[in-house]
Coordinates of C-alpha atoms in Angstrom, one line a residue:
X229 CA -81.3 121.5 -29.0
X230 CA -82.0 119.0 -31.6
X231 CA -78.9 116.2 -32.3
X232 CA -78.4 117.5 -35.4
X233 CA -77.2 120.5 -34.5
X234 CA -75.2 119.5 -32.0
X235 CA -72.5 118.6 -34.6
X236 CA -69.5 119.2 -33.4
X237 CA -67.6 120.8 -30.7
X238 CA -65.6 124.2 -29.8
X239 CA -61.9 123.6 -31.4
X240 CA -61.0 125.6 -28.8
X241 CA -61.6 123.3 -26.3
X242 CA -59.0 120.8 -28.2
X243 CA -56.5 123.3 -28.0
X244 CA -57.0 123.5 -24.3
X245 CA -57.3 119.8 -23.9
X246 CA -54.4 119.1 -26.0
X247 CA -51.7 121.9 -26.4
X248 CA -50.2 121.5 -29.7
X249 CA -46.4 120.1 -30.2
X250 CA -46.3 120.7 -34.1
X251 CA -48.5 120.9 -37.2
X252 CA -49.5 117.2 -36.5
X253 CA -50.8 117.6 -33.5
X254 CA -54.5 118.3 -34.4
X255 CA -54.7 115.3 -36.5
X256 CA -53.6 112.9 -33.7
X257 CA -49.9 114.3 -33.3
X258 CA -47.9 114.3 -29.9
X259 CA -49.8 116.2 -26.9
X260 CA -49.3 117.2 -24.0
X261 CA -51.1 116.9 -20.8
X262 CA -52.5 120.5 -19.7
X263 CA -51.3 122.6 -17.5
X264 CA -54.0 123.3 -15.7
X265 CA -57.1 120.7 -16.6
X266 CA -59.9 122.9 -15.0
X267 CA -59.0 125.2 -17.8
X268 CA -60.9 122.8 -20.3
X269 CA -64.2 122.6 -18.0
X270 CA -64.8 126.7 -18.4
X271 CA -65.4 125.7 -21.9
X272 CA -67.9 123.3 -21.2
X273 CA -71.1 125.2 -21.6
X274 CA -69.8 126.2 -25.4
X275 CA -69.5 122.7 -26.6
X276 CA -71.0 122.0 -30.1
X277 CA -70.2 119.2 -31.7
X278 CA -69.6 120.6 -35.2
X279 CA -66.1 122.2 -34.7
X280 CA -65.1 118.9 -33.6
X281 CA -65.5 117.7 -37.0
X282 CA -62.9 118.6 -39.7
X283 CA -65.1 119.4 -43.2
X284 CA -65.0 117.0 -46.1
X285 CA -62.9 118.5 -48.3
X286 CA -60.4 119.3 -45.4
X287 CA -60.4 115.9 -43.8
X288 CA -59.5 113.9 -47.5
X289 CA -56.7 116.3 -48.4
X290 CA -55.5 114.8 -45.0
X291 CA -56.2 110.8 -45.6
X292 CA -54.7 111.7 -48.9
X293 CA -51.3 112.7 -47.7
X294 CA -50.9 109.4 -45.6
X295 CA -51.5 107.4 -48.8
X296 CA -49.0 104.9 -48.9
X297 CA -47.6 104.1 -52.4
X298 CA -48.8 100.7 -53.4
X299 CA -46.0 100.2 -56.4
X300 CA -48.5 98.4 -58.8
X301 CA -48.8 96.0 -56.2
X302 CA -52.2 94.5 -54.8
X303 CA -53.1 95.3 -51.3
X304 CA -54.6 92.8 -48.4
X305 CA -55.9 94.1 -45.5
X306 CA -57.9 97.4 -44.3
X307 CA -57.5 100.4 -42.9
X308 CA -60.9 100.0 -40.9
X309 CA -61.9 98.1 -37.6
X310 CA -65.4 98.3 -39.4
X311 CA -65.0 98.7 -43.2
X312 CA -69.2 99.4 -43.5
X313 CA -70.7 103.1 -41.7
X314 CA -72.8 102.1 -38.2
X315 CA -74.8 103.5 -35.9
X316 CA -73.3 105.4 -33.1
X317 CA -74.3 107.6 -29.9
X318 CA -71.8 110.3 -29.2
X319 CA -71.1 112.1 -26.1
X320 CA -68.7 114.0 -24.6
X321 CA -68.2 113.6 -21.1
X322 CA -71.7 112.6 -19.7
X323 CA -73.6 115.0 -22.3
X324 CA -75.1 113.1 -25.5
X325 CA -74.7 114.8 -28.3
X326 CA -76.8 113.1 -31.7
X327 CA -76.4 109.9 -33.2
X328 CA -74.3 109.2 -36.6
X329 CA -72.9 106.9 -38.2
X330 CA -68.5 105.8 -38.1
X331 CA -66.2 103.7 -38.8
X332 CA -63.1 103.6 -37.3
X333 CA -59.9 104.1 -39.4
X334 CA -57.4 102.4 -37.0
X335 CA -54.6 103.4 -39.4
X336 CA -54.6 107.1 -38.5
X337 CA -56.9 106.7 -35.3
X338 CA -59.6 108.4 -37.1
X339 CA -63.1 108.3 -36.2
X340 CA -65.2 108.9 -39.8
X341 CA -68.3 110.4 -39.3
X342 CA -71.6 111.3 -41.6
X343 CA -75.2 111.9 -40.9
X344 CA -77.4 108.7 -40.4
X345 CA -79.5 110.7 -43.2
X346 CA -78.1 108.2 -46.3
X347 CA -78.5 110.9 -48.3
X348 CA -76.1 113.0 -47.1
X349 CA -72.6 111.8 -48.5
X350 CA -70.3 114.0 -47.0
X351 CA -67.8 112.1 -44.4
X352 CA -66.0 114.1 -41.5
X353 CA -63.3 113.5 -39.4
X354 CA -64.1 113.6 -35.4
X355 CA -61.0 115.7 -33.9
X356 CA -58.6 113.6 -31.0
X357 CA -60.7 115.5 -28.0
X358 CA -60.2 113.9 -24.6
X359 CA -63.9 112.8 -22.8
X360 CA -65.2 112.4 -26.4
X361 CA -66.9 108.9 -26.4
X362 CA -69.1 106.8 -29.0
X363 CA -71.1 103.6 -28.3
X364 CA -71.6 101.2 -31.0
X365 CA -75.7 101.5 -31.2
X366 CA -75.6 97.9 -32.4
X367 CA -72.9 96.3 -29.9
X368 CA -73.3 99.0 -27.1
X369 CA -69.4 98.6 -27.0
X370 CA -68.1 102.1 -26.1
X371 CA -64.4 103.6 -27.0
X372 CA -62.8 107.1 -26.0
X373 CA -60.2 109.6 -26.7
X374 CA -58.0 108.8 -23.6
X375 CA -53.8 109.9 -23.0
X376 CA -51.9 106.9 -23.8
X377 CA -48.1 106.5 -23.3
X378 CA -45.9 104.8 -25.9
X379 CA -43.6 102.7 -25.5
X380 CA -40.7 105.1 -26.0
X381 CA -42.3 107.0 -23.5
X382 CA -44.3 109.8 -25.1
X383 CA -47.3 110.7 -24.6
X384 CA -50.3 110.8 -27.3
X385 CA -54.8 111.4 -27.4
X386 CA -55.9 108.3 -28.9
X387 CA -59.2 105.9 -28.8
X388 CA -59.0 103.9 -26.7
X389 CA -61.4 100.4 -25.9
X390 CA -62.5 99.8 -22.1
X391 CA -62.7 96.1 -21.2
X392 CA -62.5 96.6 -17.4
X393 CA -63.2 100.2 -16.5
X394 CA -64.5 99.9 -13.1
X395 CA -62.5 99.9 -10.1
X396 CA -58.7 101.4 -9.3
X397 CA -57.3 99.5 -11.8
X398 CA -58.8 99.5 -15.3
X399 CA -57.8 97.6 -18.9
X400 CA -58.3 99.2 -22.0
X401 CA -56.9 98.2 -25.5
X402 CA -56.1 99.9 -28.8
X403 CA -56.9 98.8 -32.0
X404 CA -54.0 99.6 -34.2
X405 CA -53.3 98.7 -38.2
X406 CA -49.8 98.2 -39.4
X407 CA -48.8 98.5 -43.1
X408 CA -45.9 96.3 -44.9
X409 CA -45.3 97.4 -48.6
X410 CA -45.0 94.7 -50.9
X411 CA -42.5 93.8 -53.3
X412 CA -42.2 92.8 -57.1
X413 CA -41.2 89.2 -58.0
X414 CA -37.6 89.0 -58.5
X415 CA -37.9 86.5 -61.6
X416 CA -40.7 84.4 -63.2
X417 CA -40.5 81.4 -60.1
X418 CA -41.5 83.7 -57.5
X419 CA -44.6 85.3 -56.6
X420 CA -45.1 88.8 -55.6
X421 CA -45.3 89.4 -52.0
X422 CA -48.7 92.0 -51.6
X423 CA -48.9 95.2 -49.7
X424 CA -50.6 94.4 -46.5
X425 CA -52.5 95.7 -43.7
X426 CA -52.3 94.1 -40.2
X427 CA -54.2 94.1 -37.5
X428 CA -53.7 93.9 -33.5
X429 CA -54.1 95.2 -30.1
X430 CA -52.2 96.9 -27.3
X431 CA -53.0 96.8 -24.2
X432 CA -52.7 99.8 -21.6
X433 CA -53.4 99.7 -17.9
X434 CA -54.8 103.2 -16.3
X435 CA -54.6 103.9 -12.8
X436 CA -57.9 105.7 -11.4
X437 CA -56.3 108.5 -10.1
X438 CA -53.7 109.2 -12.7
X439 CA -54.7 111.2 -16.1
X440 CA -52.4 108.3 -18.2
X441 CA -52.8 104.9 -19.6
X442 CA -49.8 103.2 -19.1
X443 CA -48.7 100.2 -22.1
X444 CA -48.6 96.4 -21.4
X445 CA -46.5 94.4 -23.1
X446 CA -45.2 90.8 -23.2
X447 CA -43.4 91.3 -19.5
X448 CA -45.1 90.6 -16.0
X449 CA -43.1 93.8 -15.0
X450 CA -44.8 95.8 -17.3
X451 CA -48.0 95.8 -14.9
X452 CA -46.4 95.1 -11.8
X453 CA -44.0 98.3 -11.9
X454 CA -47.3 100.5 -11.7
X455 CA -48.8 98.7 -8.9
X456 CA -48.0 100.1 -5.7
X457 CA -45.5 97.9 -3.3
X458 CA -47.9 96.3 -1.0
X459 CA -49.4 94.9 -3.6
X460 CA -46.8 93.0 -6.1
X461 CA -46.6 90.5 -4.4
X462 CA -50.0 89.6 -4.1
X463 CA -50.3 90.3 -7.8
X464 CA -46.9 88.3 -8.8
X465 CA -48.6 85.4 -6.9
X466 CA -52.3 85.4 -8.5
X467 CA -50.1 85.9 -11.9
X468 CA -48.2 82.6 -10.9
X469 CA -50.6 80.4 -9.6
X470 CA -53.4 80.7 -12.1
X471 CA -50.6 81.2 -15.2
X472 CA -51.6 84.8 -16.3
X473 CA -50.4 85.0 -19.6
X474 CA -49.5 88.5 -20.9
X475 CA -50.7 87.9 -24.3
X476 CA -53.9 87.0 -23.4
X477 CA -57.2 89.6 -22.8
X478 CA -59.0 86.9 -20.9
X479 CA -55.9 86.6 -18.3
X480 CA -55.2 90.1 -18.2
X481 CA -58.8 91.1 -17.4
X482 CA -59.0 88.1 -14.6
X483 CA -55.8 89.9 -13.1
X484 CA -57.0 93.2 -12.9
X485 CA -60.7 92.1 -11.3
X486 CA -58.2 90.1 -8.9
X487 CA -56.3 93.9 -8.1
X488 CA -59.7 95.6 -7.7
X489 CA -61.3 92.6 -5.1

């Protein structure tokens, strides 16, 4: 089968993958996990990439409604990890599917999608199906739909970034896009403060064995409450003497190589 006809896969298969909470849920809503997981892998063999995709028309009516209402005001920032269309490889699970071109909307946690023919205008959103993955053809940096828990404890399909995915213990991180509305001057001396998009990372650890990524945050005891007994200490240790700092992807990645050695 030629790539371009792979495009897109059953829809089916997302409701399988990720049973529906509400009328969000298909757009990146609340999931979750499935009762029974080798239920998705009898739906294998029908995978097309197509119904994976949400149609043009269909997939700006939903941008649209998450508009946020600028007020007049000028806006800083983007939506986008990377504003321009690139090349990317698809696959889903181990299975390549065609080659496109994306850019990531980390605002919604939408992967935007159109045919790497430049003619071809139309723009389509990828559905939040988990084993879906795209490599960056120009960085070969990869990122996946993986189950992520928040901090408030639910759970969530998102795309997710490896930076140590070998191993028991893996580090991933999510690029993520927050948005502060502006506001008008209050009199003639002050200047008006611009709507704004932010941009930063979270950090998640995942466990080999276990389906969910779990969230890092500024606390030692947000990684060391995963581990398993034996090994805090060790890890509070390694964390002490070489002054792991929480904040920081080069420490965190040095302290999980240290839990897989």
């Amino acid at each position: 089968m030629k790539a371009q006809s792979k495009f897109g896969i059953l829809l089916a298969l997302a409701l399988v993958t990720m049973p529906v909470l509400g009328q969000g849920a298909a757009a990146g809503g609340e999931v979750l996990l499935p009762q029974d997981p080798g239920q998705a892998s009898l739906k294998t063999e029908q995978i097309r990439l197509q119904n994976l995709t949400r149609s043009a028309e269909f997939f700006n009516i939903l941008r649209n409604k998450r508009v946020v209402d600028v007020n007049g005001l000028p806006t800083v920032g983007s939506i986008y990890i990377n504003e321009e269309f690139k090349p990317c490889k698809v696959y889903y699970k181990d299975e390549f599917q065609g080659e496109y071109l994306y850019r990531h909307n980390a605002f919604n946690d939408e992967i935007e999608i159109r045919s790497t023919n430049l003619t071809d205008k139309m723009v389509s959103s990828l559905l939040i199906v988990k084993n879906l993955w795209l490599e960056d053809a120009s960085t070969n940096k990869r990122m996946g739909v993986m189950t992520f828990q928040n901090p408030d404890q639910s759970l969530r399909n998102g795309y997710l970034y490896p930076i140590v995915d070998q191993g028991m213990y893996q580090l991933y991180y999510k690029n993520q896009v927050k948005y502060t509305e502006g506001a008008q001057a209050a009199n003639s001396f002050v200047r008006p403060t611009p709507n704004r998009f932010t941009h930063f990372k979270r950090y998640f650890l995942k466990i080999q064995d276990k389906e969910i990524a779990f969230p890092l945050d500024k606390s030692k005891s947000s990684i060391l409450k995963q581990l398993p007994k034996e090994l805090r200490d060790k890890a509070k240790d390694f964390m002490k003497e070489n002054k792991i700092s929480m904040k920081s992807e080069e420490d965190l990645a040095k302290l999980i190589t240290f839990l897989n050695s």
